[in-house]
Coordinates of C-alpha atoms (C1' of nucleotides) in Angstrom, one line a residue:
Chain N
M183 CA 0.0 0.0 0.0
A184 CA 2.9 2.3 0.5
D185 CA 3.5 2.9 -3.1
D186 CA 5.3 5.9 -4.4
S187 CA 2.9 7.1 -6.9
S188 CA 2.9 10.8 -6.6
S189 CA -0.4 11.5 -8.1
S190 CA 0.1 15.1 -8.8
A191 CA 0.4 16.0 -12.4
P192 CA 2.3 19.1 -13.3
T193 CA -0.3 21.2 -14.8
K194 CA 0.6 24.8 -15.4
T195 CA 2.9 27.5 -14.5
E196 CA 1.7 29.9 -11.9
K197 CA 3.9 32.2 -9.9
K198 CA 3.7 31.9 -6.2
S199 CA 6.0 32.8 -3.5
W200 CA 4.8 30.9 -0.6
A201 CA 4.0 27.4 0.4
D202 CA 0.9 25.7 -0.7
E203 CA -0.7 22.4 -0.9
E204 CA 0.1 19.6 -3.2
S205 CA -1.5 20.2 -6.5
D206 CA -0.5 23.8 -6.4
E207 CA 2.9 23.3 -7.7
E208 CA 4.7 25.0 -10.4
V209 CA 6.1 23.3 -13.3
P210 CA 9.4 21.9 -12.0
S211 CA 12.4 23.7 -13.3
P212 CA 15.4 22.3 -11.6
A213 CA 17.6 25.2 -12.5
D214 CA 15.5 27.3 -10.2
P215 CA 17.1 27.6 -6.8
P216 CA 15.0 27.9 -3.7
L217 CA 14.2 31.5 -3.2
V218 CA 14.4 31.9 0.5
G219 CA 16.6 34.8 1.3
S220 CA 16.5 36.1 -2.1
K221 CA 15.0 39.3 -3.2
D222 CA 11.7 37.7 -3.8
V223 CA 11.4 37.0 -0.1
E224 CA 12.7 40.2 1.1
Q225 CA 10.2 42.3 -0.6
S226 CA 7.4 40.1 0.6
E227 CA 5.3 41.8 3.1
L228 CA 4.6 38.8 5.2
N229 CA 5.6 37.2 8.4
K230 CA 7.3 40.0 10.0
I231 CA 6.3 38.5 13.2
E232 CA 9.3 36.3 13.4
S233 CA 10.8 38.5 16.0
L234 CA 7.9 38.2 18.2
S235 CA 8.5 35.9 21.0
I236 CA 6.1 36.1 23.7
S237 CA 7.3 36.3 27.2
E238 CA 5.0 35.9 30.1
D239 CA 4.1 38.6 32.4
K240 CA 2.9 37.4 35.6
C241 CA 0.7 40.1 37.1
K242 CA -2.0 39.0 39.4
D243 CA -4.7 40.7 37.5
D244 CA -6.0 40.2 34.1
K245 CA -4.2 42.5 31.9
I246 CA -4.5 43.6 28.4
E247 CA -1.7 45.1 26.6
S248 CA -1.7 46.4 23.2
L249 CA 1.1 47.7 21.3
S250 CA 1.5 48.7 17.7
I251 CA 4.5 48.7 15.6
S252 CA 4.8 50.4 12.4
E253 CA 7.5 49.7 10.0
D254 CA 8.6 51.6 7.1
K255 CA 9.7 49.1 4.5
G256 CA 10.8 51.3 1.7
K257 CA 8.9 51.3 -1.5
D258 CA 5.5 50.6 -0.2
D259 CA 4.8 51.5 3.3
K260 CA 3.4 48.7 5.2
I261 CA 2.1 49.0 8.6
E262 CA 1.7 46.1 10.8
S263 CA 0.0 46.3 14.0
L264 CA -0.1 43.6 16.5
S265 CA -1.9 43.5 19.7
I266 CA -1.1 41.2 22.5
S267 CA -3.7 40.6 25.1
E268 CA -3.2 38.4 28.0
D269 CA -5.9 36.7 29.8
K270 CA -5.1 34.9 32.9
G271 CA -7.2 32.1 34.3
K272 CA -7.1 31.6 38.0
D273 CA -3.7 30.1 38.2
D274 CA -2.9 28.7 34.8
K275 CA -1.4 31.0 32.4
I276 CA -2.8 31.5 29.1
E277 CA -1.6 33.9 26.6
S278 CA -3.5 35.1 23.7
L279 CA -2.2 37.3 21.0
S280 CA -3.7 38.4 17.9
I281 CA -1.7 39.4 15.0
S282 CA -3.1 41.5 12.3
E283 CA -1.3 42.6 9.3
D284 CA -2.4 45.6 7.4
K285 CA -0.9 46.1 4.1
G286 CA -0.7 48.7 1.6
K287 CA -2.8 48.0 -1.4
N288 CA -0.2 48.2 -4.1
E289 CA 2.2 45.4 -3.4
D290 CA 0.6 42.8 -5.5
E291 CA 2.1 43.3 -9.0
D292 CA 5.5 42.0 -8.4
R293 CA 4.3 38.9 -6.7
D294 CA 1.6 37.6 -8.8
G295 CA 3.4 37.8 -12.1
G296 CA 0.8 40.2 -13.4
D297 CA -1.8 37.6 -14.0
G298 CA -4.0 39.0 -11.3
L299 CA -4.6 35.6 -9.8
L300 CA -3.0 35.9 -6.5
E301 CA -4.3 38.2 -3.9
N302 CA -3.5 38.4 -0.2
P303 CA -4.3 35.1 1.3
E304 CA -2.3 35.9 4.4
D305 CA -4.1 39.0 5.3
T306 CA -5.8 37.5 8.3
D307 CA -5.9 37.6 12.0
I308 CA -5.0 34.5 13.8
K309 CA -5.4 34.3 17.5
A310 CA -2.9 32.2 19.3
V311 CA -3.2 30.9 22.7
T312 CA -0.3 29.0 24.2
T313 CA -0.2 27.2 27.5
G314 CA 2.7 26.4 29.7
E315 CA 6.2 27.6 29.7
S316 CA 6.9 27.3 26.0
V317 CA 7.7 30.4 24.0
Y318 CA 7.5 30.1 20.3
S319 CA 8.7 32.4 17.7
S320 CA 7.2 32.4 14.3
A321 CA 9.3 30.7 11.5
L322 CA 10.2 33.1 8.8
R323 CA 12.0 30.4 6.8
F324 CA 11.8 26.6 6.7
E325 CA 15.4 26.6 7.9
D326 CA 14.2 28.0 11.2
L327 CA 12.5 24.7 12.0
N328 CA 15.4 22.3 12.5
L329 CA 14.1 20.1 9.7
S330 CA 16.3 17.4 8.3
K331 CA 18.2 18.1 5.1
D332 CA 16.1 15.5 3.3
L333 CA 12.9 17.2 4.3
L334 CA 14.1 20.6 3.3
K335 CA 15.1 19.2 0.0
G336 CA 11.6 17.9 -0.5
I337 CA 10.1 21.2 0.5
Y338 CA 12.1 23.1 -2.0
T339 CA 12.6 20.8 -4.9
E340 CA 9.4 18.7 -4.8
M341 CA 6.9 21.1 -3.3
R342 CA 8.7 24.2 -4.6
F343 CA 7.8 26.2 -1.6
H344 CA 9.8 29.2 -0.8
R345 CA 8.8 30.0 2.7
P346 CA 6.2 29.2 5.2
S347 CA 2.7 30.6 4.9
K348 CA 1.3 32.4 7.8
I349 CA -0.4 29.5 9.4
Q350 CA 2.7 27.4 8.8
A351 CA 5.0 30.0 10.3
I352 CA 3.0 30.1 13.5
S353 CA 1.9 26.5 13.9
L354 CA 5.1 24.7 12.9
P355 CA 7.2 25.9 15.8
M356 CA 4.3 24.9 18.1
I357 CA 4.2 21.5 16.6
L358 CA 7.9 20.8 16.4
T359 CA 9.2 22.2 19.6
P360 CA 9.5 19.9 22.6
P361 CA 7.7 19.2 24.8
Y362 CA 5.4 18.3 22.0
K363 CA 2.1 19.9 22.9
D364 CA -1.3 19.2 21.4
L365 CA -2.6 21.8 19.1
V366 CA -6.0 22.9 17.9
A367 CA -5.5 25.0 14.8
Q368 CA -7.9 26.8 12.6
A369 CA -6.9 28.4 9.4
H370 CA -8.7 29.4 6.2
N371 CA -9.4 27.1 3.4
G372 CA -6.5 26.8 1.1
S373 CA -4.0 28.5 3.4
G374 CA -1.7 25.5 3.7
K375 CA -2.8 23.5 6.6
T376 CA -1.9 20.2 5.0
T377 CA 1.7 21.2 4.9
C378 CA 1.6 21.9 8.7
F379 CA 0.6 18.5 9.8
V380 CA 2.4 16.6 7.0
L381 CA 5.6 18.3 8.1
G382 CA 4.8 17.6 11.6
M383 CA 4.4 13.9 10.9
L384 CA 7.4 13.6 8.7
S385 CA 9.7 15.3 11.2
R386 CA 8.6 13.3 14.1
V387 CA 9.2 10.0 12.5
D388 CA 12.4 8.0 12.9
P389 CA 13.0 6.6 9.4
N390 CA 15.1 3.7 10.9
K391 CA 12.2 2.3 12.8
K392 CA 9.9 0.2 10.7
L393 CA 6.6 0.6 12.4
P394 CA 3.8 3.2 12.6
Q395 CA 4.8 6.4 14.4
A396 CA 2.4 8.9 13.0
M397 CA -1.3 8.7 12.0
C398 CA -3.6 11.0 10.2
I399 CA -7.4 10.4 10.2
C400 CA -9.5 12.0 7.5
P401 CA -13.3 12.1 6.8
T402 CA -13.1 10.8 3.3
R403 CA -11.0 8.4 1.3
E404 CA -10.3 11.0 -1.3
L405 CA -8.9 13.3 1.3
A406 CA -6.8 10.5 2.8
Q407 CA -5.4 9.8 -0.7
Q408 CA -4.7 13.5 -1.3
N409 CA -2.9 13.8 2.0
Q410 CA -0.8 10.7 1.4
A411 CA 0.2 12.1 -2.0
V412 CA 1.3 15.3 -0.3
L413 CA 3.2 13.4 2.3
L414 CA 5.0 11.1 -0.2
K415 CA 5.9 14.1 -2.3
M416 CA 7.2 16.2 0.5
G417 CA 8.9 13.3 2.2
R418 CA 10.4 11.9 -1.0
F419 CA 14.0 12.1 0.1
T420 CA 13.4 11.0 3.7
G421 CA 12.7 7.4 2.8
I422 CA 9.7 7.5 5.1
T423 CA 6.9 5.2 3.9
S424 CA 3.2 5.4 4.4
F425 CA 0.2 3.2 4.6
L426 CA -3.1 4.2 3.2
A427 CA -5.8 2.8 5.4
I428 CA -9.0 3.0 3.3
P429 CA -11.3 0.1 2.4
A430 CA -9.9 -2.1 -0.3
D431 CA -11.7 -2.4 -3.6
S432 CA -14.3 -5.1 -3.2
A433 CA -13.0 -6.7 -6.4
N434 CA -9.7 -7.6 -4.8
Y435 CA -10.7 -8.0 -1.2
V436 CA -8.4 -9.9 1.1
P437 CA -9.3 -10.4 4.7
I438 CA -7.0 -8.4 6.9
S439 CA -6.1 -11.5 8.9
K440 CA -4.3 -12.7 5.8
L441 CA -2.4 -9.5 5.3
P442 CA 1.0 -8.7 6.8
P443 CA 1.1 -6.2 9.7
V444 CA 1.8 -2.6 8.8
T445 CA 5.5 -1.6 8.9
D446 CA 5.1 1.8 7.3
Q447 CA 5.9 4.7 9.5
V448 CA 3.0 7.0 8.7
V449 CA -0.6 5.8 8.5
I450 CA -3.2 7.9 6.7
G451 CA -6.8 6.8 6.4
T452 CA -10.5 6.9 7.2
P453 CA -11.8 6.0 10.7
G454 CA -13.5 2.7 10.0
T455 CA -10.6 1.1 8.2
I456 CA -8.1 2.3 10.7
K457 CA -10.2 0.8 13.5
K458 CA -10.4 -2.4 11.5
W459 CA -6.7 -2.7 11.3
T460 CA -6.0 -1.8 14.9
S461 CA -8.6 -4.2 16.2
A462 CA -7.2 -6.9 14.0
R463 CA -3.9 -6.2 15.7
K464 CA -2.3 -5.6 12.4
L465 CA -1.6 -2.0 13.0
S466 CA 0.5 -1.3 16.0
T467 CA -0.2 1.9 17.8
R468 CA 2.3 1.6 20.6
E469 CA 4.9 3.9 19.0
I470 CA 2.6 6.5 17.5
K471 CA 3.9 9.8 18.6
I472 CA 1.7 12.1 16.6
L473 CA -2.0 11.8 15.8
V474 CA -3.6 14.2 13.3
F475 CA -7.2 14.8 12.7
D476 CA -7.8 16.5 9.4
E477 CA -11.1 18.4 9.2
A478 CA -11.1 18.0 12.9
D479 CA -14.3 19.7 13.6
H480 CA -16.1 17.1 11.5
M481 CA -14.1 14.3 13.0
L482 CA -15.2 15.3 16.4
A483 CA -18.8 16.4 15.6
E484 CA -21.5 14.4 17.2
D485 CA -23.1 13.8 13.8
G486 CA -19.7 13.2 12.3
F487 CA -17.0 10.8 13.4
R488 CA -16.8 11.6 17.1
D489 CA -17.2 8.0 18.4
D490 CA -14.6 6.6 16.0
S491 CA -12.2 9.4 16.5
L492 CA -12.3 9.1 20.3
R493 CA -12.0 5.4 20.2
I494 CA -8.9 5.5 18.1
M495 CA -7.4 8.3 20.2
K496 CA -7.9 6.3 23.4
E497 CA -6.5 3.2 21.8
I498 CA -3.4 5.1 20.9
Q499 CA -3.1 6.9 24.2
S500 CA -3.4 3.8 26.2
S501 CA -1.0 1.8 24.2
S502 CA 1.6 4.4 23.4
T503 CA 4.6 4.4 25.7
A504 CA 5.9 7.9 25.3
G505 CA 2.6 9.8 24.9
C506 CA 1.1 11.0 21.7
Q507 CA 0.8 14.5 20.4
V508 CA -2.7 15.3 19.0
L509 CA -3.2 17.9 16.3
L510 CA -6.6 19.1 15.3
F511 CA -6.8 21.0 12.1
S512 CA -9.8 22.6 10.3
A513 CA -11.0 25.7 8.6
T514 CA -14.1 25.7 10.7
F515 CA -14.9 25.1 14.4
N516 CA -18.4 26.1 15.4
D517 CA -18.8 27.0 19.1
A518 CA -20.1 23.5 20.1
V519 CA -17.3 21.6 18.4
K520 CA -14.8 24.1 19.5
A521 CA -15.8 23.6 23.1
F522 CA -15.6 19.9 22.7
A523 CA -12.3 20.0 20.9
L524 CA -10.8 22.0 23.7
R525 CA -12.0 19.4 26.2
V526 CA -10.3 16.8 24.1
V527 CA -7.0 18.6 24.0
K528 CA -7.1 20.3 27.3
N529 CA -3.5 21.5 27.7
G530 CA -2.7 22.2 24.1
N531 CA -1.9 25.3 22.2
Q532 CA -4.6 27.0 20.1
L533 CA -4.8 28.9 16.9
F534 CA -8.1 30.4 15.9
V535 CA -9.2 32.7 13.2
K536 CA -11.5 35.5 14.3
K537 CA -15.0 34.6 13.5
E538 CA -15.6 37.8 11.5
E539 CA -12.6 37.0 9.4
L540 CA -13.8 33.6 8.4
T541 CA -16.1 34.4 5.6
L542 CA -14.2 34.2 2.4
D543 CA -14.6 37.6 0.7
K544 CA -11.9 36.3 -1.6
V545 CA -14.6 34.2 -3.2
K546 CA -17.2 36.3 -4.8
Q547 CA -20.6 34.8 -4.0
Y548 CA -23.9 35.2 -5.8
K549 CA -27.4 33.9 -5.4
V550 CA -29.8 33.2 -8.2
Y551 CA -33.5 32.7 -7.7
C552 CA -34.9 30.2 -10.1
P553 CA -38.6 29.4 -10.4
D554 CA -38.1 25.6 -10.5
E555 CA -35.5 22.9 -10.7
L556 CA -35.5 23.0 -14.5
A557 CA -34.6 26.6 -14.4
K558 CA -31.6 25.8 -12.2
I559 CA -30.4 23.3 -14.8
E560 CA -30.9 25.9 -17.5
V561 CA -28.9 28.4 -15.6
I562 CA -26.1 26.0 -15.4
K563 CA -26.3 25.1 -19.0
D564 CA -26.8 28.5 -20.5
K565 CA -25.3 31.0 -18.2
I566 CA -22.4 29.3 -16.3
F567 CA -21.2 26.1 -17.9
E568 CA -19.3 27.6 -20.9
F569 CA -17.9 30.3 -18.9
G570 CA -16.7 27.9 -16.2
Q571 CA -15.0 25.7 -18.8
K572 CA -13.1 28.6 -20.2
V573 CA -12.0 30.1 -17.0
G574 CA -10.8 26.9 -15.4
Q575 CA -12.6 24.1 -13.6
T576 CA -16.0 24.0 -11.9
I577 CA -17.4 22.0 -9.1
I578 CA -21.2 21.6 -8.8
F579 CA -22.4 20.5 -5.4
A580 CA -25.7 18.6 -4.9
H581 CA -27.2 17.6 -1.6
T582 CA -27.8 13.9 -2.4
R583 CA -26.1 11.2 -4.5
N584 CA -29.3 11.0 -6.5
T585 CA -29.4 14.6 -7.4
A586 CA -25.7 14.4 -8.4
K587 CA -26.4 11.5 -10.6
M588 CA -29.5 13.1 -12.1
L589 CA -27.7 16.3 -12.9
H590 CA -24.9 14.4 -14.5
Q591 CA -27.2 12.4 -16.7
T592 CA -29.2 15.5 -17.6
L593 CA -26.2 17.6 -18.6
S594 CA -24.4 14.7 -20.4
K595 CA -27.5 13.9 -22.4
D596 CA -27.5 17.4 -23.8
G597 CA -23.8 17.2 -24.7
Y598 CA -22.4 19.1 -21.7
E599 CA -19.2 17.4 -20.8
C600 CA -19.0 16.7 -17.1
T601 CA -18.3 13.9 -14.7
A602 CA -19.7 13.0 -11.3
V603 CA -18.5 11.4 -8.1
Q604 CA -20.3 10.4 -5.0
G605 CA -20.0 7.7 -2.4
A606 CA -22.2 5.1 -4.0
L607 CA -19.8 4.6 -6.8
S608 CA -17.0 2.0 -6.7
Q609 CA -13.7 3.1 -5.3
E610 CA -12.0 2.4 -8.6
Y611 CA -14.4 4.6 -10.4
R612 CA -14.2 7.3 -7.8
D613 CA -10.4 7.3 -8.2
K614 CA -10.6 7.5 -11.9
I615 CA -13.0 10.5 -11.9
I616 CA -10.9 12.3 -9.3
K617 CA -7.7 11.7 -11.2
E618 CA -9.2 12.9 -14.5
F619 CA -10.3 16.1 -12.8
K620 CA -7.0 16.6 -11.0
D621 CA -5.2 16.1 -14.3
G622 CA -7.4 18.7 -15.8
L623 CA -8.8 16.3 -18.3
T624 CA -12.3 17.1 -17.2
K625 CA -13.5 20.6 -16.5
V626 CA -16.8 20.3 -14.7
L627 CA -17.3 17.9 -11.8
I628 CA -20.6 17.2 -10.1
T629 CA -20.4 15.9 -6.6
T630 CA -21.9 15.6 -3.1
D631 CA -20.4 16.9 0.1
L632 CA -17.9 14.1 -0.5
L633 CA -15.7 16.8 -1.9
A634 CA -16.9 19.7 0.2
R635 CA -13.9 19.5 2.5
G636 CA -10.2 19.6 1.8
F637 CA -10.3 18.8 -1.9
D638 CA -7.5 20.8 -3.3
Q639 CA -7.4 21.7 -6.9
A640 CA -6.0 25.1 -7.7
Q641 CA -7.7 25.4 -11.0
V642 CA -11.2 25.4 -9.6
N643 CA -12.5 28.9 -10.1
L644 CA -16.2 28.3 -9.9
V645 CA -18.4 26.6 -7.4
I646 CA -22.0 26.0 -7.9
N647 CA -24.4 25.1 -5.1
F648 CA -27.1 23.3 -7.0
D649 CA -28.6 22.6 -3.6
L650 CA -27.8 24.7 -0.5
P651 CA -26.1 22.9 2.4
V652 CA -28.5 22.3 5.2
K653 CA -28.4 20.4 8.4
Y654 CA -30.0 17.1 8.0
D655 CA -31.6 16.8 11.3
F656 CA -33.0 20.3 10.7
P657 CA -33.3 21.1 7.0
S658 CA -34.6 24.6 7.5
E659 CA -31.2 25.4 9.0
P660 CA -28.2 26.0 6.8
D661 CA -25.0 24.1 7.5
Y662 CA -22.7 27.0 7.8
E663 CA -19.5 25.0 8.0
V664 CA -20.3 23.0 4.9
Y665 CA -21.2 26.2 3.1
L666 CA -17.8 27.7 3.9
H667 CA -16.0 24.5 3.0
R668 CA -17.8 24.2 -0.3
I669 CA -17.1 27.7 -1.5
G670 CA -13.6 27.2 -0.2
R671 CA -12.9 24.7 -3.0
T672 CA -12.3 27.8 -5.1
G673 CA -10.1 30.8 -4.4
R674 CA -7.4 28.5 -3.1
F675 CA -4.4 30.3 -1.9
G676 CA -5.7 33.7 -2.8
R677 CA -6.7 32.9 -6.3
K678 CA -9.8 34.3 -7.8
G679 CA -13.0 32.3 -7.3
A680 CA -16.7 32.7 -7.6
A681 CA -19.6 30.8 -6.2
F682 CA -23.2 30.7 -7.4
N683 CA -26.0 29.6 -5.1
L684 CA -29.1 28.4 -6.9
M685 CA -32.3 28.8 -5.1
F686 CA -35.8 27.8 -6.0
S687 CA -38.1 28.1 -3.0
D688 CA -38.9 30.4 -0.2
R689 CA -37.1 28.0 2.1
D690 CA -33.9 28.5 0.0
R691 CA -34.3 32.2 0.3
M692 CA -34.6 31.9 4.0
I693 CA -31.5 29.7 4.1
M694 CA -29.5 32.2 2.1
E695 CA -30.6 35.0 4.4
K696 CA -29.4 33.0 7.4
I697 CA -26.1 32.4 5.7
E698 CA -25.7 36.0 5.0
R699 CA -26.6 37.0 8.5
H700 CA -24.3 34.4 10.0
F701 CA -21.3 35.5 8.1
N702 CA -22.4 39.1 8.2
H703 CA -21.9 39.4 4.5
T704 CA -24.4 40.4 1.9
I705 CA -24.5 38.1 -1.1
P706 CA -25.6 39.9 -4.2
E707 CA -28.4 38.4 -6.2
V708 CA -28.3 37.9 -9.9
G709 CA -31.5 39.8 -10.7
D710 CA -33.0 37.7 -13.5
W711 CA -32.0 34.1 -14.0
Q712 CA -32.7 34.4 -17.7
S713 CA -30.7 37.6 -18.3
E714 CA -27.4 37.2 -20.0
E715 CA -26.4 40.7 -18.9
D716 CA -27.1 40.0 -15.3
F717 CA -24.7 37.1 -15.2
E718 CA -22.1 39.0 -17.2
K719 CA -22.4 41.8 -14.7
A720 CA -21.9 39.4 -11.8
L721 CA -18.9 37.7 -13.4
K722 CA -17.4 41.0 -14.2
D723 CA -17.8 42.1 -10.7
A724 CA -16.2 38.9 -9.6
G725 CA -13.2 40.1 -11.5
W726 CA -13.5 38.0 -14.6
R727 CA -13.2 39.7 -17.9
M728 CA -15.9 39.1 -20.5
M729 CA -16.2 36.2 -22.8
K730 CA -14.6 37.9 -25.8
S731 CA -11.4 38.7 -24.1
M732 CA -11.2 35.4 -22.3
G733 CA -8.0 34.5 -24.0
E734 CA -6.0 37.0 -22.0
L735 CA -7.3 35.7 -18.8
G736 CA -4.4 33.4 -18.3
C737 CA -6.0 31.1 -16.0
G738 CA -7.4 28.3 -18.0
E739 CA -4.4 27.0 -19.8
Chain G
dA126 C1' -29.8 10.3 4.0
dA127 C1' -23.2 13.3 2.9
dA128 C1' -19.7 10.5 4.9
dA129 C1' -17.5 6.1 6.9
dA130 C1' -18.1 0.7 7.4
dA131 C1' -19.5 -4.7 6.5
dG132 C1' -16.4 -10.0 4.3

DNA sequence: AAAAAAG
């Protein structure tokens, strides 16, 4: 299972100067040296927080400090302000600091190569809470992290990263500095979370020990596969192997009892299969030092994978000799799950994005009222499909497998080229469809919430909600987290993205209103679902040029 | 009724 197939296909050249996730790579050009320390980095406006090491001030009373620093950086004045506020519990010390970076508005040109694709993905507030004595300073460069030579080589030559993204700069020291504390970390969709925990796993593993030492649990098989691909790529020169614990294709099913025990050092998989392997005693957990929950809020949600997750965690904690570091990563943590997560990792460090910051204004969102379902389909066919194809790739989300299937059949029948994936299909077929989409062979993919989370494909510029995401025990309530994750499939790492929400009932209107209120963000409506001009206006407002000049857009091919 | 899982 630990094969070396790095599934990422080099697709296109895009300039970027910070770390990103797997499929976001540039075309390899070995002549290119890593750019850390070069001019490219110096003029970047990011991560000037490296000098910020927090020392603890032990006054008896709660105390809030705020300081602001402004720096003149030459050509474009950038001002950073950071405020540090300290809250003290009764006797345990907790620090919380929030770092906000305000930037001038004219620094983009030299970074994004003029294609207008990259904006400021890092322009966010992250609130950090650390516990205990540890003092962390943000990592400006990957060199600051004491990584092995082999790992650094993978980062630069395979991943082609230049320097840590913001979430990486802050979280990696927390993950990698002993004593290894647990961490709950929230960061925006497409900001490079995968790299954080993959690096964490790779650097905690002893390549000479041939048994599992790190584990990553994911909500879907597709995500497990994607994460494994990232890990294999980043860790290519380390010799570390990995085991993908997802259900075997029914065609070549072999009972676990007949299979050899796992000797790979990193296990990545879905909860059920991991449980199966451990309870069959074919997957040893006694030396697992780091346990990662990707999409952790869902993994710990009551209606998600809470039971499985807790069981696996307990199993590891009770069998592991040296103790196991737990990392919880997600873009979303609603209050209920957040509270639960903080009970699960009581003495850990925390990184949270301010709630107001969470809505992705980088993704332009629209709503379209349609009189009936047929009209929704016509909107996709006549107003969005062709545009989406030209501009990049499109994902259409439907609420059920059946709707996804129906939509796929309806569109295909009329000659609209698209594919569909959902959980009822065979694993082999799912893999094939995903691969075709990741390779850019297909442009429009219809799916369920199977792909709502984590699916990373930089070329997705358009998301369509054919159905709005609702809670299933309470269908008049929107599922805010799923909404955020769905639209987060586009606008990855600061690229341009747009999302269309198709509505056809009063209930849908209500749901959209609730979504707008929740994120405190007005979503403009495309006035008339039949009006070409209304859609063009929306797309133009989203930053896309019109059809005729599409060739210059520079984002499709 | 998304997702994961079952032998």
